[in-house]
């Protein structure tokens, strides 16, 4: 079974531009979560999508948005990029079947550099 | 809000020795999950071990075990017989147990170096 994939793996943008990152979950997984990882702030939760609906949202400005498609693939978008948006963006998927614990599996991340 | 604290930014251990990584957390919930994740250099984050708060027994996965002290809100990871492949960033994480909440709250991480 293929793992969580993220595209692109590396991205360089300039301030003011916008960017879209993609995450394909493990087949059958319905939940996709996004995290931002920076040396200064560590790992911070951005948002989580389940069945095309945003269920949880972290404390990030409205420039950060996301969506999920019917095949559970998810995209996140950052508009009006700032230097501080440079980070490793991780997504994680989980099965979410019933009320039992479901492990989250992480992708390799997209390394975004804003110049 | 829940918080997770890892007070050891870096640790090192001799190969084949034992090392313990510390984690404390704060929550008002009575039931939750705690995790240790491993992030090797330039590689994906993987789950090392999980503990359910309602279980008194400490979780164990091969060479990895935890010391879960619920009253003290402490959750340490012990790695026995350290191997070169254990070198990585280790993150302690918290998650509520309610259905529909996949959010993980992470600590700042501990960089573990294995000395050959």
Short mmCIF file of C-alpha atoms in Angstrom, two decimals:
data_model
loop_
_atom_site.label_atom_id
_atom_site.label_comp_id
_atom_site.label_asym_id
_atom_site.label_seq_id
_atom_site.Cartn_x
_atom_site.Cartn_y
_atom_site.Cartn_z
CA UNK A 1 0.00 0.00 0.00
CA UNK A 2 1.42 3.36 -0.96
CA UNK A 3 2.09 5.82 1.84
CA UNK A 4 1.07 9.44 2.13
CA UNK A 5 2.47 11.44 -0.77
CA UNK A 6 2.99 15.16 -0.97
CA UNK A 7 3.74 17.27 -4.01
CA UNK A 8 5.82 19.15 -4.74
CA UNK A 9 8.60 18.17 -2.38
CA UNK A 10 10.39 21.49 -2.69
CA UNK A 11 9.11 24.90 -3.64
CA UNK A 12 10.63 28.36 -3.85
CA UNK A 13 8.38 31.40 -4.00
CA UNK A 14 8.74 35.11 -3.49
CA UNK A 15 6.91 37.33 -1.03
CA UNK A 16 3.39 38.21 -2.09
CA UNK A 17 2.90 35.15 -4.26
CA UNK A 18 0.51 32.36 -3.48
CA UNK A 19 1.18 28.64 -3.32
CA UNK A 20 -0.80 25.41 -3.42
CA UNK A 21 0.45 22.20 -1.83
CA UNK A 22 -1.05 18.79 -2.43
CA UNK A 23 -1.44 15.74 -0.23
CA UNK A 24 -2.64 12.29 -1.30
CA UNK A 25 -3.59 10.15 1.68
CA UNK A 26 -3.21 6.41 2.02
CA UNK A 27 -5.90 4.65 0.06
CA UNK A 28 -9.07 4.40 2.13
CA UNK A 29 -8.06 7.09 4.61
CA UNK A 30 -10.66 9.79 4.97
CA UNK A 31 -9.00 12.29 7.27
CA UNK A 32 -6.16 14.58 6.25
CA UNK A 33 -4.42 16.93 8.66
CA UNK A 34 -1.86 19.61 7.86
CA UNK A 35 1.00 20.83 10.04
CA UNK A 36 3.58 23.55 9.69
CA UNK A 37 7.08 22.79 11.00
CA UNK A 38 9.57 25.60 11.60
CA UNK A 39 12.72 25.78 13.74
CA UNK A 40 11.23 28.62 15.79
CA UNK A 41 7.64 27.50 16.31
CA UNK A 42 8.02 23.74 16.00
CA UNK A 43 5.12 21.66 14.72
CA UNK A 44 1.84 23.50 14.61
CA UNK A 45 -1.54 22.20 13.55
CA UNK A 46 -3.08 24.02 10.60
CA UNK A 47 -6.34 22.20 9.90
CA UNK A 48 -7.97 18.85 9.42
CA UNK A 49 -10.38 17.69 6.74
CA UNK A 50 -12.74 14.76 6.84
CA UNK A 51 -15.20 13.86 4.11
CA UNK A 52 -14.53 17.17 2.33
CA UNK A 53 -15.33 19.20 5.46
CA UNK A 54 -12.95 21.12 7.66
CA UNK A 55 -13.40 19.68 11.15
CA UNK A 56 -10.67 21.48 13.07
CA UNK A 57 -8.61 24.57 12.51
CA UNK A 58 -5.46 25.81 14.17
CA UNK A 59 -4.52 29.35 15.02
CA UNK A 60 -3.32 30.57 11.64
CA UNK A 61 -4.37 33.66 9.67
CA UNK A 62 -6.95 33.45 6.92
CA UNK A 63 -4.18 33.42 4.31
CA UNK A 64 -3.93 29.71 5.04
CA UNK A 65 -6.76 27.70 3.60
CA UNK A 66 -7.40 24.18 2.47
CA UNK A 67 -9.84 21.84 0.92
CA UNK A 68 -10.47 18.16 0.44
CA UNK A 69 -11.78 16.43 -2.61
CA UNK A 70 -14.17 13.51 -2.89
CA UNK A 71 -11.23 11.11 -3.31
CA UNK A 72 -9.83 12.41 0.02
CA UNK A 73 -6.91 14.18 -1.61
CA UNK A 74 -6.29 17.51 0.03
CA UNK A 75 -4.75 20.79 -0.95
CA UNK A 76 -3.64 23.69 1.15
CA UNK A 77 -3.19 27.19 -0.15
CA UNK A 78 -1.22 30.07 1.23
CA UNK A 79 -1.90 33.47 -0.27
CA UNK A 80 0.23 36.60 -0.04
CA UNK A 81 3.28 34.71 1.10
CA UNK A 82 5.47 36.16 3.85
CA UNK A 83 9.05 35.28 4.74
CA UNK A 84 7.79 33.64 7.92
CA UNK A 85 5.81 31.12 5.88
CA UNK A 86 9.04 29.34 5.00
CA UNK A 87 8.61 25.94 6.56
CA UNK A 88 8.20 22.23 6.09
CA UNK A 89 4.52 21.51 5.56
CA UNK A 90 3.48 18.03 6.62
CA UNK A 91 0.27 16.26 6.01
CA UNK A 92 -0.99 13.20 7.83
CA UNK A 93 -3.80 10.85 6.99
CA UNK A 94 -5.84 8.47 9.10
CA UNK A 95 -8.58 5.94 8.48
CA UNK A 96 -11.13 7.28 11.01
CA UNK A 97 -13.31 4.21 11.15
CA UNK A 98 -15.64 4.12 14.12
CA UNK A 99 -14.64 5.36 17.52
CA UNK A 100 -11.49 3.29 17.88
CA UNK A 101 -8.04 4.77 17.73
CA UNK A 102 -6.69 5.27 14.22
CA UNK A 103 -3.03 5.91 13.67
CA UNK A 104 -2.01 8.98 11.70
CA UNK A 105 0.56 8.45 8.97
CA UNK A 106 2.71 11.33 7.85
CA UNK A 107 3.92 12.26 4.42
CA UNK A 108 7.48 13.38 3.59
CA UNK A 109 6.51 17.04 3.60
CA UNK A 110 6.82 19.95 1.21
CA UNK A 111 9.71 22.29 1.91
CA UNK A 112 8.54 25.84 1.10
CA UNK A 113 11.09 28.63 0.89
CA UNK A 114 9.86 32.21 0.58
CA UNK A 115 12.38 34.73 -0.71
CA UNK B 1 -5.50 24.63 25.83
CA UNK B 2 -3.23 21.64 25.99
CA UNK B 3 0.52 22.11 26.03
CA UNK B 4 3.41 19.69 25.66
CA UNK B 5 6.89 20.48 26.94
CA UNK B 6 10.16 18.77 26.11
CA UNK B 7 12.93 20.30 28.18
CA UNK B 8 15.84 18.50 26.52
CA UNK B 9 16.64 20.04 23.12
CA UNK B 10 19.48 17.57 22.59
CA UNK B 11 20.55 14.26 24.05
CA UNK B 12 23.30 11.84 23.18
CA UNK B 13 23.92 8.23 24.10
CA UNK B 14 26.51 5.60 23.41
CA UNK B 15 25.47 2.84 21.07
CA UNK B 16 23.96 -0.11 23.00
CA UNK B 17 23.27 2.05 26.06
CA UNK B 18 19.92 3.25 27.41
CA UNK B 19 18.59 6.79 27.16
CA UNK B 20 15.46 8.45 28.52
CA UNK B 21 13.74 11.40 26.87
CA UNK B 22 11.47 13.57 29.00
CA UNK B 23 8.07 15.06 28.28
CA UNK B 24 5.52 16.85 30.41
CA UNK B 25 2.10 18.02 29.37
CA UNK B 26 -0.78 20.01 30.65
CA UNK B 27 -4.44 19.22 30.12
CA UNK B 28 -7.73 19.36 31.95
CA UNK B 29 -9.00 16.25 30.15
CA UNK B 30 -9.11 12.91 31.92
CA UNK B 31 -8.85 10.77 28.83
CA UNK B 32 -6.40 11.36 26.01
CA UNK B 33 -3.62 9.81 23.98
CA UNK B 34 0.07 10.46 24.29
CA UNK B 35 2.59 9.62 21.61
CA UNK B 36 6.25 9.61 20.79
CA UNK B 37 7.08 10.28 17.16
CA UNK B 38 10.45 9.90 15.50
CA UNK B 39 11.61 12.12 12.64
CA UNK B 40 14.91 10.93 11.15
CA UNK B 41 16.93 13.44 9.12
CA UNK B 42 15.17 14.13 5.82
CA UNK B 43 12.78 11.27 6.40
CA UNK B 44 9.16 10.90 7.31
CA UNK B 45 7.75 11.19 10.80
CA UNK B 46 6.78 7.81 12.18
CA UNK B 47 4.96 6.73 15.30
CA UNK B 48 7.17 5.08 17.90
CA UNK B 49 4.74 4.35 20.71
CA UNK B 50 1.28 5.27 21.96
CA UNK B 51 -0.22 5.44 25.45
CA UNK B 52 -3.89 5.74 26.33
CA UNK B 53 -4.38 7.79 29.47
CA UNK B 54 -6.97 5.43 30.94
CA UNK B 55 -4.48 2.56 30.91
CA UNK B 56 -2.26 2.32 33.96
CA UNK B 57 0.13 -0.09 32.30
CA UNK B 58 3.03 1.56 30.52
CA UNK B 59 3.23 0.90 26.78
CA UNK B 60 6.13 -1.06 25.35
CA UNK B 61 7.25 -1.61 21.76
CA UNK B 62 10.37 -3.75 21.52
CA UNK B 63 13.28 -1.56 22.71
CA UNK B 64 11.01 1.42 23.35
CA UNK B 65 9.02 1.85 26.53
CA UNK B 66 7.35 4.73 28.32
CA UNK B 67 6.99 5.81 31.91
CA UNK B 68 3.54 7.36 32.13
CA UNK B 69 2.82 9.26 35.33
CA UNK B 70 -0.70 10.62 34.93
CA UNK B 71 -0.89 12.56 38.18
CA UNK B 72 2.43 14.23 37.46
CA UNK B 73 1.51 14.69 33.78
CA UNK B 74 4.79 13.16 32.79
CA UNK B 75 5.47 10.88 29.82
CA UNK B 76 9.07 9.82 29.26
CA UNK B 77 10.46 7.55 26.56
CA UNK B 78 13.14 4.99 27.32
CA UNK B 79 15.20 3.58 24.47
CA UNK B 80 17.14 0.47 25.40
CA UNK B 81 20.12 -0.94 23.51
CA UNK B 82 20.39 2.23 21.42
CA UNK B 83 21.20 1.72 17.76
CA UNK B 84 22.63 4.05 15.14
CA UNK B 85 19.25 4.03 13.40
CA UNK B 86 17.65 5.58 16.47
CA UNK B 87 19.33 8.91 15.69
CA UNK B 88 16.51 11.36 14.99
CA UNK B 89 14.33 14.12 16.36
CA UNK B 90 11.84 12.75 18.84
CA UNK B 91 8.57 14.52 19.43
CA UNK B 92 6.17 13.99 22.26
CA UNK B 93 2.56 14.61 21.25
CA UNK B 94 -0.90 14.79 22.79
CA UNK B 95 -4.30 14.13 21.32
CA UNK B 96 -7.77 14.22 22.77
CA UNK B 97 -9.78 11.03 22.44
CA UNK B 98 -13.09 12.49 21.30
CA UNK B 99 -14.26 11.30 17.92
CA UNK B 100 -13.63 13.78 15.19
CA UNK B 101 -10.51 15.24 16.71
CA UNK B 102 -7.32 14.24 14.93
CA UNK B 103 -5.34 17.27 16.09
CA UNK B 104 -1.92 16.50 17.53
CA UNK B 105 -0.23 18.95 19.87
CA UNK B 106 3.53 18.51 19.72
CA UNK B 107 6.41 19.36 21.99
CA UNK B 108 9.44 21.14 20.62
CA UNK B 109 11.40 17.95 20.13
CA UNK B 110 14.60 16.34 21.37
CA UNK B 111 17.45 15.67 18.96
CA UNK B 112 18.96 12.32 19.82
CA UNK B 113 22.52 11.53 18.73
CA UNK B 114 23.91 8.01 18.91
CA UNK B 115 27.64 7.81 19.56
CA UNK B 116 29.26 4.74 17.93
#
